[in-house]
CSV table of C-alpha atoms in Angstrom, one decimal:
chain,number,residue,atom,x,y,z
A,1,MET,CA,5.2,111.7,10.0
A,2,GLY,CA,1.9,113.0,11.4
A,3,LYS,CA,-1.2,110.9,12.3
A,4,VAL,CA,-4.1,110.6,10.2
A,5,VAL,CA,-7.5,110.4,12.2
A,6,VAL,CA,-10.8,109.6,10.6
A,7,VAL,CA,-13.9,110.9,12.4
A,8,THR,CA,-16.6,108.7,11.4
A,9,SER,CA,-20.1,107.4,12.5
A,10,GLY,CA,-22.3,105.4,9.9
A,11,LYS,CA,-25.3,107.4,10.9
A,12,GLY,CA,-25.9,110.9,9.8
A,13,GLY,CA,-26.6,113.9,12.2
A,14,VAL,CA,-24.6,112.8,14.8
A,15,GLY,CA,-22.0,115.2,15.3
A,16,LYS,CA,-19.1,114.4,13.1
A,17,THR,CA,-18.2,117.8,11.6
A,18,THR,CA,-18.9,119.7,14.7
A,19,SER,CA,-16.7,117.2,16.3
A,20,THR,CA,-14.0,117.2,13.5
A,21,ALA,CA,-13.8,121.2,14.2
A,22,ALA,CA,-13.6,121.2,17.6
A,23,LEU,CA,-11.2,118.7,18.1
A,24,GLY,CA,-9.0,119.9,15.2
A,25,ALA,CA,-8.9,123.5,16.9
A,26,ALA,CA,-8.5,122.1,20.4
A,27,ILE,CA,-5.3,120.1,19.2
A,28,ALA,CA,-4.2,123.0,17.0
A,29,GLN,CA,-4.2,125.5,19.6
A,30,THR,CA,-1.8,123.4,21.6
A,31,GLY,CA,0.9,124.6,18.4
A,32,LYS,CA,0.4,121.4,16.6
A,33,LYS,CA,-0.1,121.7,12.8
A,34,VAL,CA,-3.7,120.4,12.0
A,35,ALA,CA,-5.1,119.6,8.6
A,36,LEU,CA,-9.2,119.3,8.6
A,37,ILE,CA,-10.2,117.2,5.3
A,38,ASP,CA,-13.9,117.4,4.3
A,39,PHE,CA,-14.6,114.3,2.8
A,40,ASP,CA,-18.4,114.7,2.2
A,41,VAL,CA,-18.1,116.0,-1.6
A,42,GLY,CA,-21.5,117.2,-2.8
A,43,LEU,CA,-22.5,118.1,0.7
A,44,ARG,CA,-19.8,120.0,2.4
A,45,ASN,CA,-20.4,121.3,5.7
A,46,LEU,CA,-17.2,121.7,7.4
A,47,ASP,CA,-16.4,125.1,5.6
A,48,LEU,CA,-19.4,126.4,7.5
A,49,ILE,CA,-18.7,125.1,10.7
A,50,MET,CA,-15.1,126.6,10.3
A,51,GLY,CA,-16.4,129.8,9.0
A,52,ALA,CA,-14.3,129.7,5.6
A,53,GLU,CA,-16.9,129.3,3.3
A,54,ARG,CA,-16.3,132.5,1.7
A,55,ARG,CA,-12.7,131.7,1.1
A,56,VAL,CA,-13.1,128.4,-0.7
A,57,VAL,CA,-11.1,128.6,-4.1
A,58,PHE,CA,-10.0,125.0,-4.6
A,59,ASP,CA,-11.2,122.0,-3.4
A,60,LEU,CA,-10.2,118.2,-2.6
A,61,ILE,CA,-11.2,117.2,-6.2
A,62,ASN,CA,-9.2,119.7,-7.7
A,63,VAL,CA,-6.2,118.6,-5.7
A,64,THR,CA,-6.8,114.9,-6.4
A,65,GLN,CA,-7.3,115.3,-10.2
A,66,GLY,CA,-4.2,117.6,-10.2
A,67,THR,CA,-6.2,120.9,-11.4
A,68,ALA,CA,-4.7,122.5,-8.3
A,69,LYS,CA,-1.8,122.2,-6.1
A,70,LEU,CA,-2.4,121.2,-2.4
A,71,SER,CA,-0.9,124.2,-1.4
A,72,GLN,CA,-3.5,126.3,-3.2
A,73,ALA,CA,-6.3,124.4,-1.7
A,74,LEU,CA,-5.4,124.4,2.1
A,75,ILE,CA,-7.4,127.3,3.5
A,76,ARG,CA,-5.6,128.9,6.8
A,77,ASP,CA,-7.9,129.2,9.8
A,78,LYS,CA,-7.9,133.1,10.6
A,79,ARG,CA,-8.1,132.4,14.6
A,80,VAL,CA,-5.4,129.4,14.8
A,81,GLU,CA,-2.5,129.7,12.6
A,82,THR,CA,-1.8,126.3,12.7
A,83,LEU,CA,-5.1,125.3,11.6
A,84,PHE,CA,-5.8,124.4,7.9
A,85,LEU,CA,-8.9,123.2,6.1
A,86,LEU,CA,-8.7,121.2,2.9
A,87,PRO,CA,-12.7,121.8,1.7
A,88,ALA,CA,-14.8,119.3,-0.2
A,89,SER,CA,-16.4,119.8,-3.6
A,90,GLN,CA,-20.1,120.9,-3.6
A,91,THR,CA,-20.6,120.4,-7.2
A,92,ARG,CA,-19.1,116.9,-7.5
A,93,ASP,CA,-20.0,113.3,-6.1
A,94,LYS,CA,-18.2,110.8,-4.3
A,95,ASP,CA,-17.8,108.9,-7.6
A,96,ALA,CA,-15.1,111.9,-8.3
A,97,LEU,CA,-12.8,110.7,-5.4
A,98,THR,CA,-10.4,107.9,-6.6
A,99,GLU,CA,-8.4,105.8,-3.9
A,100,ASP,CA,-5.1,106.8,-5.6
A,101,GLY,CA,-6.1,110.6,-5.6
A,102,VAL,CA,-6.7,110.3,-1.9
A,103,ALA,CA,-3.6,108.3,-1.0
A,104,SER,CA,-1.6,111.0,-2.7
A,105,VAL,CA,-3.3,113.9,-1.1
A,106,ILE,CA,-3.0,112.0,2.4
A,107,GLY,CA,0.5,111.2,1.8
A,108,LYS,CA,1.6,114.9,1.3
A,109,LEU,CA,-0.5,116.2,4.1
A,110,ARG,CA,1.2,113.5,6.6
A,111,GLU,CA,4.5,114.8,5.7
A,112,LYS,CA,3.5,118.5,6.7
A,113,PHE,CA,1.2,118.2,9.3
A,114,ASP,CA,1.3,116.6,12.8
A,115,TYR,CA,-2.5,115.7,12.7
A,116,VAL,CA,-4.7,115.2,9.6
A,117,PHE,CA,-8.3,114.7,10.7
A,118,CYS,CA,-10.6,113.2,7.8
A,119,ASP,CA,-14.3,114.3,8.5
A,120,SER,CA,-16.4,111.4,6.9
A,121,PRO,CA,-19.7,111.6,5.0
A,122,ALA,CA,-22.5,109.6,6.7
A,123,GLY,CA,-23.2,106.1,5.5
A,124,ILE,CA,-20.6,103.1,4.6
A,125,GLU,CA,-20.4,103.8,1.1
A,126,ARG,CA,-17.4,104.8,-1.4
A,127,GLY,CA,-17.0,108.5,0.5
A,128,ALA,CA,-16.9,107.1,3.8
A,129,GLN,CA,-14.7,103.8,2.9
A,130,LEU,CA,-12.2,106.4,1.3
A,131,ALA,CA,-12.3,108.7,4.4
A,132,MET,CA,-11.2,105.7,6.6
A,133,ARG,CA,-8.9,103.9,4.1
A,134,PHE,CA,-5.6,105.5,4.9
A,135,ALA,CA,-6.3,106.5,8.6
A,136,ASP,CA,-4.0,105.5,11.8
A,137,GLU,CA,-6.8,106.2,14.3
A,138,ALA,CA,-10.6,106.5,14.3
A,139,VAL,CA,-12.7,108.6,16.4
A,140,ILE,CA,-16.2,107.1,16.3
A,141,VAL,CA,-18.9,109.6,17.2
A,142,THR,CA,-22.1,108.0,18.5
A,143,ASN,CA,-25.1,109.1,20.2
A,144,PRO,CA,-26.6,107.5,23.1
A,145,GLU,CA,-29.5,105.8,21.3
A,146,VAL,CA,-29.9,102.2,19.6
A,147,SER,CA,-29.7,103.1,16.0
A,148,SER,CA,-26.6,105.7,16.3
A,149,VAL,CA,-24.9,102.6,18.3
A,150,ARG,CA,-25.8,99.9,16.0
A,151,ASP,CA,-24.4,102.1,13.0
A,152,SER,CA,-21.1,102.8,14.8
A,153,ASP,CA,-20.8,99.0,15.5
A,154,ARG,CA,-21.3,98.4,11.8
A,155,ILE,CA,-18.4,101.2,11.2
A,156,ILE,CA,-16.0,99.3,13.5
A,157,GLY,CA,-16.6,96.4,11.6
A,158,LEU,CA,-15.3,98.3,8.7
A,159,LEU,CA,-12.7,99.7,10.4
A,160,ASP,CA,-11.1,96.3,11.0
A,161,SER,CA,-11.6,95.1,7.4
A,162,LYS,CA,-11.7,98.1,4.7
A,163,THR,CA,-8.7,100.0,6.0
A,164,ALA,CA,-5.2,99.9,4.8
A,165,LYS,CA,-3.8,99.1,8.0
A,166,ALA,CA,-6.4,96.5,8.2
A,167,GLU,CA,-5.3,95.0,5.0
A,168,LYS,CA,-1.9,94.6,6.0
A,169,GLY,CA,-2.9,92.9,9.3
A,170,GLU,CA,-2.5,96.0,11.6
A,171,SER,CA,-5.3,97.7,13.4
A,172,VAL,CA,-6.6,101.2,13.4
A,173,ALA,CA,-7.0,102.4,16.7
A,174,LYS,CA,-10.5,103.1,17.6
A,175,HIS,CA,-12.0,105.9,20.4
A,176,ILE,CA,-15.7,106.1,20.9
A,177,LEU,CA,-16.9,109.7,21.5
A,178,VAL,CA,-20.4,110.2,22.7
A,179,THR,CA,-21.8,113.3,21.9
A,180,ARG,CA,-25.4,115.0,22.6
A,181,PHE,CA,-25.1,113.1,25.9
A,182,ASP,CA,-28.3,114.4,28.2
A,183,ALA,CA,-27.9,113.7,31.7
A,184,ALA,CA,-31.4,114.1,32.7
A,185,ARG,CA,-32.6,112.0,29.9
A,186,ALA,CA,-30.2,109.4,30.6
A,187,ALA,CA,-31.3,109.2,34.3
A,188,ARG,CA,-34.9,108.9,33.6
A,189,GLY,CA,-34.1,105.9,31.1
A,190,GLU,CA,-34.8,107.8,27.9
A,191,MET,CA,-31.3,107.2,26.4
A,192,LEU,CA,-28.5,104.5,26.7
A,193,SER,CA,-26.3,104.9,29.2
A,194,ILE,CA,-22.4,105.4,28.8
A,195,ALA,CA,-21.8,101.9,30.3
A,196,ASP,CA,-24.4,100.6,27.6
A,197,VAL,CA,-22.9,102.3,24.7
A,198,LEU,CA,-19.3,100.9,25.9
A,199,GLU,CA,-20.5,97.4,26.4
A,200,ILE,CA,-22.1,97.2,23.3
A,201,LEU,CA,-19.3,98.7,21.0
A,202,SER,CA,-16.6,97.1,23.3
A,203,THR,CA,-14.2,100.1,22.5
A,204,PRO,CA,-12.6,102.5,24.6
A,205,LEU,CA,-14.1,105.9,25.4
A,206,LEU,CA,-12.4,109.2,23.9
A,207,GLY,CA,-14.9,111.5,25.9
A,208,ILE,CA,-18.6,112.5,26.7
A,209,ILE,CA,-19.8,115.8,25.1
A,210,PRO,CA,-23.0,117.0,26.7
A,211,GLU,CA,-25.9,118.3,24.9
A,212,ASN,CA,-25.4,121.9,24.9
A,213,GLN,CA,-27.0,124.8,23.2
A,214,GLY,CA,-23.5,126.5,22.7
A,215,VAL,CA,-22.4,123.9,20.4
A,216,LEU,CA,-25.1,125.2,18.0
A,217,ARG,CA,-24.5,128.7,18.6
A,218,ALA,CA,-21.0,128.0,17.4
A,219,SER,CA,-21.9,126.6,14.5
A,220,ASN,CA,-24.1,129.5,13.4
A,221,VAL,CA,-21.3,132.0,13.8
A,222,GLY,CA,-19.1,129.5,11.8
A,223,ALA,CA,-16.5,128.7,14.6
A,224,PRO,CA,-15.5,125.6,16.3
A,225,VAL,CA,-17.1,125.4,20.1
A,226,THR,CA,-13.4,125.0,21.3
A,227,LEU,CA,-12.4,128.5,20.1
A,228,SER,CA,-16.0,130.6,20.3
A,229,GLU,CA,-16.9,129.3,23.8
A,230,PRO,CA,-14.1,127.8,25.5
A,231,THR,CA,-15.5,128.0,29.0
A,232,ASN,CA,-18.7,125.9,27.7
A,233,ALA,CA,-19.6,122.4,29.1
A,234,ALA,CA,-19.3,120.8,25.5
A,235,ALA,CA,-16.1,122.8,24.8
A,236,ARG,CA,-14.1,121.6,28.0
A,237,ALA,CA,-15.4,118.2,27.3
A,238,TYR,CA,-13.9,118.5,23.4
A,239,VAL,CA,-10.6,119.9,24.7
A,240,GLU,CA,-10.0,117.1,27.3
A,241,ALA,CA,-11.1,114.5,24.6
A,242,ALA,CA,-8.4,116.3,22.4
A,243,LYS,CA,-5.9,115.8,25.0
A,244,ARG,CA,-6.5,111.7,25.3
A,245,LEU,CA,-6.3,111.8,21.6
A,246,GLY,CA,-2.9,113.4,21.9
A,247,GLY,CA,-1.7,110.7,24.2
A,248,GLU,CA,-3.0,111.7,27.9
A,249,SER,CA,-5.1,108.3,27.6
A,250,SER,CA,-5.0,108.2,31.7
A,251,LEU,CA,-7.0,111.3,32.0
A,252,PRO,CA,-10.4,110.1,33.4
A,253,VAL,CA,-13.6,110.7,31.7
A,254,ALA,CA,-16.0,112.6,33.4
A,255,VAL,CA,-19.8,111.4,33.0
A,256,PRO,CA,-21.9,114.6,33.0
A,257,LEU,CA,-24.6,114.8,35.8
A,258,MET,CA,-27.3,116.2,35.7
A,259,GLU,CA,-27.2,119.0,38.6
A,260,LYS,CA,-28.1,122.5,37.8
A,261,ARG,CA,-24.8,123.8,38.6
A,262,GLY,CA,-22.0,122.2,36.3
A,263,PHE,CA,-22.0,119.4,34.4
A,264,PHE,CA,-18.3,118.1,35.5
A,265,ASP,CA,-19.0,118.3,39.5
A,266,ARG,CA,-18.1,114.6,40.2
A,267,LEU,CA,-15.8,112.4,38.5
A,268,LEU,CA,-17.0,109.0,38.2
A,269,GLY,CA,-13.2,107.5,37.7
A,270,ARG,CA,-14.0,106.1,34.3
A,271,ARG,CA,-11.0,106.0,32.4
A,272,ALA,CA,-10.1,105.9,28.9
A,273,ALA,CA,-8.2,103.0,27.9
A,274,ALA,CA,-5.9,103.5,25.2
I,1,MET,CA,-9.6,90.9,-35.1
I,2,THR,CA,-7.4,88.3,-36.8
I,3,SER,CA,-5.1,85.9,-34.9
I,4,VAL,CA,-1.8,85.4,-36.4
I,5,ALA,CA,-0.4,82.6,-33.8
I,6,PRO,CA,-1.6,79.3,-34.4
I,7,VAL,CA,-4.6,78.2,-32.5
I,8,GLN,CA,-3.7,76.0,-29.9
I,9,LYS,CA,-6.0,73.1,-29.4
I,10,LYS,CA,-6.7,73.0,-25.7
I,11,SER,CA,-9.5,70.4,-24.2
I,12,VAL,CA,-12.2,71.8,-22.6
I,13,ARG,CA,-12.1,71.0,-18.7
I,14,PHE,CA,-14.8,70.0,-16.4
I,15,ARG,CA,-14.2,69.7,-12.6
I,16,ALA,CA,-16.6,68.6,-10.5
I,17,ARG,CA,-17.0,70.8,-7.1
I,18,SER,CA,-19.6,70.6,-4.6
I,19,PHE,CA,-21.1,73.6,-3.1
I,20,VAL,CA,-23.5,74.0,0.1
I,21,ALA,CA,-26.9,75.4,-0.7
I,22,PHE,CA,-29.9,76.0,1.3
I,23,SER,CA,-33.0,73.6,0.6
I,24,LEU,CA,-36.4,75.4,1.0
I,25,THR,CA,-39.2,72.9,1.5
I,26,PRO,CA,-42.7,74.4,0.9
I,27,GLU,CA,-45.5,73.0,2.9
I,28,ALA,CA,-49.0,72.7,2.1
I,29,PRO,CA,-51.5,75.0,2.5
I,30,LEU,CA,-48.9,77.1,0.6
I,31,GLU,CA,-50.6,80.5,1.7
I,32,ASP,CA,-49.6,79.8,5.2
I,33,TRP,CA,-46.1,78.5,4.2
I,34,LEU,CA,-45.4,81.9,2.3
I,35,GLN,CA,-46.6,84.1,5.4
I,36,ARG,CA,-44.3,82.1,7.5
I,37,LEU,CA,-41.4,82.8,5.1
I,38,ASP,CA,-42.3,86.3,4.9
I,39,HIS,CA,-42.3,86.7,8.6
I,40,TRP,CA,-38.7,85.0,8.7
I,41,ILE,CA,-37.3,87.1,6.1
I,42,GLU,CA,-38.8,90.1,7.8
I,43,ASN,CA,-36.8,89.2,10.8
I,44,SER,CA,-33.5,88.3,9.0
I,45,PRO,CA,-33.8,90.7,5.9
I,46,GLY,CA,-30.9,89.9,3.3
I,47,PHE,CA,-30.7,86.3,4.8
I,48,PHE,CA,-31.3,84.9,1.2
I,49,ALA,CA,-29.2,87.5,-0.7
I,50,GLY,CA,-26.8,85.8,-2.9
I,51,ARG,CA,-27.3,82.5,-1.4
I,52,PRO,CA,-27.9,79.4,-3.3
I,53,VAL,CA,-31.2,77.8,-2.8
I,54,VAL,CA,-32.7,74.5,-3.9
I,55,LEU,CA,-36.4,74.3,-3.9
I,56,ASP,CA,-37.3,71.0,-2.4
I,57,LEU,CA,-41.0,70.2,-4.0
I,58,ASN,CA,-41.3,66.5,-2.5
I,59,THR,CA,-43.5,67.6,0.4
I,60,LEU,CA,-45.7,69.9,-1.2
I,61,ASP,CA,-45.6,68.0,-4.5
I,62,PRO,CA,-47.4,70.4,-6.7
I,63,ASP,CA,-48.6,70.1,-10.2
I,64,ALA,CA,-46.0,71.0,-12.7
I,65,GLY,CA,-48.0,74.1,-14.0
I,66,ASP,CA,-47.5,75.4,-10.4
I,67,VAL,CA,-44.1,75.4,-10.1
I,68,GLN,CA,-43.4,78.4,-12.4
I,69,GLY,CA,-45.7,80.5,-9.9
I,70,LEU,CA,-44.1,79.5,-7.0
I,71,VAL,CA,-40.5,80.4,-8.2
I,72,VAL,CA,-41.9,83.8,-9.2
I,73,GLN,CA,-43.2,84.5,-5.8
I,74,LEU,CA,-39.9,83.3,-4.3
I,75,ALA,CA,-38.0,85.5,-7.0
I,76,ASP,CA,-40.1,88.5,-5.5
I,77,ARG,CA,-39.1,87.7,-2.0
I,78,GLY,CA,-35.4,87.8,-3.3
I,79,ILE,CA,-34.8,84.0,-3.2
I,80,ARG,CA,-33.4,82.9,-6.5
I,81,VAL,CA,-33.8,79.0,-6.9
I,82,TYR,CA,-30.8,77.7,-8.2
I,83,ALA,CA,-32.2,74.1,-8.8
I,84,ILE,CA,-35.6,71.9,-8.1
I,85,GLU,CA,-35.7,68.7,-6.5
I,86,ALA,CA,-38.9,66.8,-6.9
I,87,ASP,CA,-38.9,63.0,-7.2
I,88,GLY,CA,-41.2,61.8,-10.3
I,89,MET,CA,-41.5,65.3,-12.0
I,90,GLU,CA,-40.3,64.4,-15.6
I,91,ALA,CA,-39.7,67.6,-17.1
I,92,LEU,CA,-40.1,71.3,-16.4
I,93,GLY,CA,-40.6,74.1,-18.6
I,94,PRO,CA,-37.3,76.0,-20.1
I,95,GLY,CA,-37.7,79.0,-18.1
I,96,LEU,CA,-37.3,77.2,-14.8
I,97,PRO,CA,-34.3,75.8,-13.0
I,98,PRO,CA,-33.1,72.4,-13.6
I,99,LEU,CA,-34.0,69.5,-11.9
I,100,LEU,CA,-31.7,68.2,-9.4
I,101,VAL,CA,-31.6,64.4,-8.6
I,102,GLY,CA,-29.6,62.3,-6.3
I,103,ALA,CA,-28.9,64.7,-3.4
I,104,LYS,CA,-28.0,63.1,-0.5
I,105,LYS,CA,-29.3,64.6,2.5
I,106,THR,CA,-26.6,67.1,4.1
I,107,ILE,CA,-25.2,65.7,6.9
I,108,PHE,CA,-21.7,66.6,6.7
I,109,GLU,CA,-18.8,64.3,7.2
I,110,GLU,CA,-16.3,65.5,9.6
I,111,ARG,CA,-13.4,66.5,7.9
I,112,GLN,CA,-10.5,66.0,9.9
I,113,ALA,CA,-7.8,69.1,10.0
I,114,LYS,CA,-8.7,70.6,7.0
I,115,SER,CA,-8.9,74.4,6.7
I,116,ASP,CA,-10.5,74.8,3.3
I,117,GLU,CA,-11.3,78.1,2.1
I,118,ASP,CA,-14.9,78.1,2.8
I,119,ALA,CA,-14.4,77.6,6.5
I,120,LYS,CA,-13.1,81.2,6.9
I,121,PRO,CA,-15.6,83.5,8.0
I,122,ALA,CA,-17.7,85.4,5.1
I,123,SER,CA,-16.6,88.9,6.4
I,124,PRO,CA,-13.1,89.5,8.0
I,125,ALA,CA,-13.8,89.2,11.4
I,126,LYS,CA,-10.3,88.1,13.0
I,127,ALA,CA,-10.7,84.6,13.1
I,128,ASP,CA,-8.0,81.7,13.6
I,129,GLU,CA,-8.7,78.2,12.8
I,130,THR,CA,-7.5,76.0,15.4
I,131,PRO,CA,-6.2,72.9,13.1
I,132,ALA,CA,-6.6,70.1,15.7
I,133,SER,CA,-10.4,70.5,15.4
I,134,ASN,CA,-13.2,71.6,13.2
I,135,SER,CA,-14.2,74.7,15.2
I,136,LEU,CA,-13.7,78.2,14.7
I,137,MET,CA,-12.6,80.5,17.4
I,138,ILE,CA,-13.5,84.0,17.2
I,139,ARG,CA,-11.5,86.2,19.4
I,140,SER,CA,-12.6,89.7,18.5
I,141,PRO,CA,-16.6,91.0,18.9
I,142,VAL,CA,-18.8,90.2,15.9
I,143,ARG,CA,-19.8,93.4,14.3
I,144,SER,CA,-23.2,94.7,13.0
I,145,GLY,CA,-23.3,93.5,9.3
I,146,GLN,CA,-20.9,91.0,9.7
I,147,SER,CA,-21.6,87.5,8.7
I,148,ILE,CA,-19.7,84.2,9.8
I,149,PHE,CA,-20.3,81.2,7.9
I,150,HIS,CA,-18.8,77.8,9.1
I,151,PRO,CA,-20.5,74.9,7.8
I,152,HIS,CA,-18.2,72.4,9.2
I,153,GLY,CA,-18.2,72.6,12.9
I,154,ASP,CA,-18.9,74.6,16.0
I,155,VAL,CA,-18.3,78.5,16.3
I,156,ILE,CA,-16.9,79.7,19.5
I,157,VAL,CA,-17.0,83.6,20.0
I,158,LEU,CA,-15.0,84.8,22.9
I,159,GLY,CA,-16.7,88.5,22.7
I,160,SER,CA,-20.1,89.6,22.2
I,161,THR,CA,-22.1,89.5,18.8
I,162,ALA,CA,-24.0,92.7,17.7
I,163,SER,CA,-27.5,93.4,16.7
I,164,GLY,CA,-27.4,93.0,12.8
I,165,SER,CA,-24.7,90.2,12.8
I,166,GLU,CA,-25.3,86.8,11.7
I,167,ILE,CA,-23.3,83.5,12.5
I,168,ILE,CA,-24.1,80.1,10.5
I,169,ALA,CA,-22.7,77.1,11.7
I,170,GLY,CA,-22.8,73.5,11.0
I,171,GLY,CA,-22.5,72.5,14.6
I,172,SER,CA,-23.3,74.2,17.7
I,173,VAL,CA,-22.5,78.0,18.7
I,174,HIS,CA,-21.0,79.3,21.8
I,175,VAL,CA,-20.9,83.1,22.8
I,176,TYR,CA,-19.2,84.1,25.8
I,177,GLY,CA,-20.3,87.6,25.6
I,178,THR,CA,-23.8,89.0,24.8
I,179,LEU,CA,-25.6,87.3,21.8
I,180,ARG,CA,-27.4,90.4,20.1
I,181,GLY,CA,-27.5,89.1,16.4
I,182,SER,CA,-28.9,86.3,14.9
I,183,VAL,CA,-27.3,82.4,15.3
I,184,LEU,CA,-28.1,79.5,13.0
I,185,ALA,CA,-26.8,76.5,14.5
I,186,GLY,CA,-26.8,73.2,12.9
I,187,ALA,CA,-27.5,74.9,9.7
I,188,THR,CA,-26.4,71.7,7.5
I,189,GLY,CA,-28.7,69.3,8.9
I,190,ASN,CA,-27.3,69.0,12.5
I,191,ARG,CA,-30.4,68.5,14.7
I,192,GLU,CA,-28.3,67.9,17.9
I,193,ALA,CA,-26.4,71.3,17.6
I,194,ARG,CA,-27.0,74.0,20.1
I,195,ILE,CA,-26.5,77.4,21.1
I,196,PHE,CA,-25.0,78.7,24.2
I,197,CYS,CA,-24.7,82.2,25.6
I,198,ARG,CA,-23.8,84.1,28.4
I,199,LYS,CA,-26.4,86.9,27.9
I,200,ASN,CA,-29.3,86.2,25.6
I,201,GLU,CA,-30.3,89.3,23.7
I,202,ALA,CA,-30.5,87.4,20.5
I,203,GLU,CA,-32.7,88.6,17.6
I,204,LEU,CA,-33.2,85.1,16.3
I,205,LEU,CA,-31.9,81.6,17.3
I,206,ALA,CA,-32.3,78.5,14.9
I,207,VAL,CA,-31.2,75.2,14.9
I,208,ASP,CA,-31.5,72.9,11.9
I,209,GLY,CA,-33.7,75.3,10.2
I,210,TRP,CA,-36.2,75.6,13.0
I,211,TYR,CA,-36.2,78.9,14.4
I,212,ARG,CA,-37.3,81.2,17.0
I,213,THR,CA,-37.4,85.3,16.9
I,214,ALA,CA,-36.9,87.5,19.9
I,215,GLU,CA,-40.6,88.2,19.9
I,216,ASP,CA,-41.3,84.4,20.4
I,217,MET,CA,-39.2,84.1,23.1
I,218,GLU,CA,-40.2,84.0,26.8
I,219,PRO,CA,-39.4,87.6,28.4
I,220,ALA,CA,-37.7,85.7,31.4
I,221,SER,CA,-35.1,84.2,29.1
I,222,ARG,CA,-33.8,87.9,28.1
I,223,GLY,CA,-30.6,89.0,29.5
I,224,LYS,CA,-29.8,85.7,31.0
I,225,PRO,CA,-27.3,82.6,30.2
I,226,ILE,CA,-29.2,80.6,27.9
I,227,GLN,CA,-28.9,77.4,25.8
I,228,ALA,CA,-31.1,76.8,22.7
I,229,PHE,CA,-31.8,73.1,21.4
I,230,LEU,CA,-34.2,71.5,19.3
I,231,GLU,CA,-36.8,69.4,21.1
I,232,ASN,CA,-39.6,67.6,18.9
I,233,GLY,CA,-39.2,70.4,16.2
I,234,VAL,CA,-39.3,73.0,18.6
I,235,ILE,CA,-36.6,75.5,19.6
I,236,GLN,CA,-36.5,75.5,23.6
I,237,VAL,CA,-34.7,78.0,25.1
I,238,ALA,CA,-33.8,77.3,28.5
I,239,ALA,CA,-31.8,78.7,31.3
I,240,LEU,CA,-28.4,77.8,31.7
I,241,ASN,CA,-27.6,77.1,35.6
């Protein structure tokens, strides 16, 4: 049985889709079978980030409504053969998603894949709640600024109350992924520090992705940054985060420093607790 | 639709149930009072959403004709008046909420070891009620958007409370982490209730309806362990040594 991971944040534009693609590709490169589901019905983006927009025939809504088979809608990545995408519908809206439909799609994917990543839409409404509904684990993407952190806190509250696991009295394993971290601005006090973010959210840290032009370049060419620029600082941070998600929870998280040469020169020894 | 089965005679059942309502007491001059109310709503948006409010007109003592206007002004602010409390007012227009008589001043009697439904938090933070006391122990952090309503005793939070969260307690509130949200202690008429926290980053502190917002707190009390209590109708925020 595969693991279902929701990538969520509450706030929009913090890097959910980018992170879904980068983490999913990094895990798939280790030989694990990975499916990425775009839950942003009506505003789909994951197909663009994955460079699969010209190969979309059927989508999540077609599958939940039974007009297409799951195998017809899944798009295999051209670069990593264990990586698959289930795109969202662009012409429908979130009301077209039903809980039973989502349950059945995730149930089938869980049998065939090692990891199922659900790329949540922004907000806390129906789309976001269905994306997290059947999750075993959650990656909460946060930028180091107050509004993003407060929205993440709200999402953690929902993960603890509105998911299938929470309703059974179990809990969804939660991880914080800090993205767009700018070491220079954090040092000047223009951003929340990592310690502040973790103190407010009191949830273990999965990784810190530095602000990096390579991430934008990767989006523009339609490739996860972990595939297109594997030596890039952000890509390396995503690969390490993927390892932690895969169980190497003792791998220390490096806080990017503002030295001109390399972000990862010094390890502060912060540990990602499981 | 025609019913073939014989109609069963079933008596109409009335059950007496008691609810907790918030009582709003407008004061003269009304303009100033409404301004203060707006300020409060600005600080705690959504506070009145879905909450039953009883309008206590005994202090303001308006003409019967002015009541309609006041009810409309409150409705504009999202406050729904369920009933009006006013001594000596004989009748109100048919469009107005009913008059309420014989209301008791809401001092909650201590209920012994009773875990009734409304003692549970309004939103599902993991909370366990200790049966031996009326206090509510919350072992997980209180997240933004969560509202904990515990009218019958103290609330103890072992973690932090987030910005945008809300705790309403009949008794005192103890937060052993950082208090970042709003806390309303003594909300059912207990002036002796206090608020304690290890680190004060609160958005709003209130005891028995008297409140103080973050803006009105001395900067020196921010980030420190504090207690808040009521003294001569003013909320005092004092360092906890």
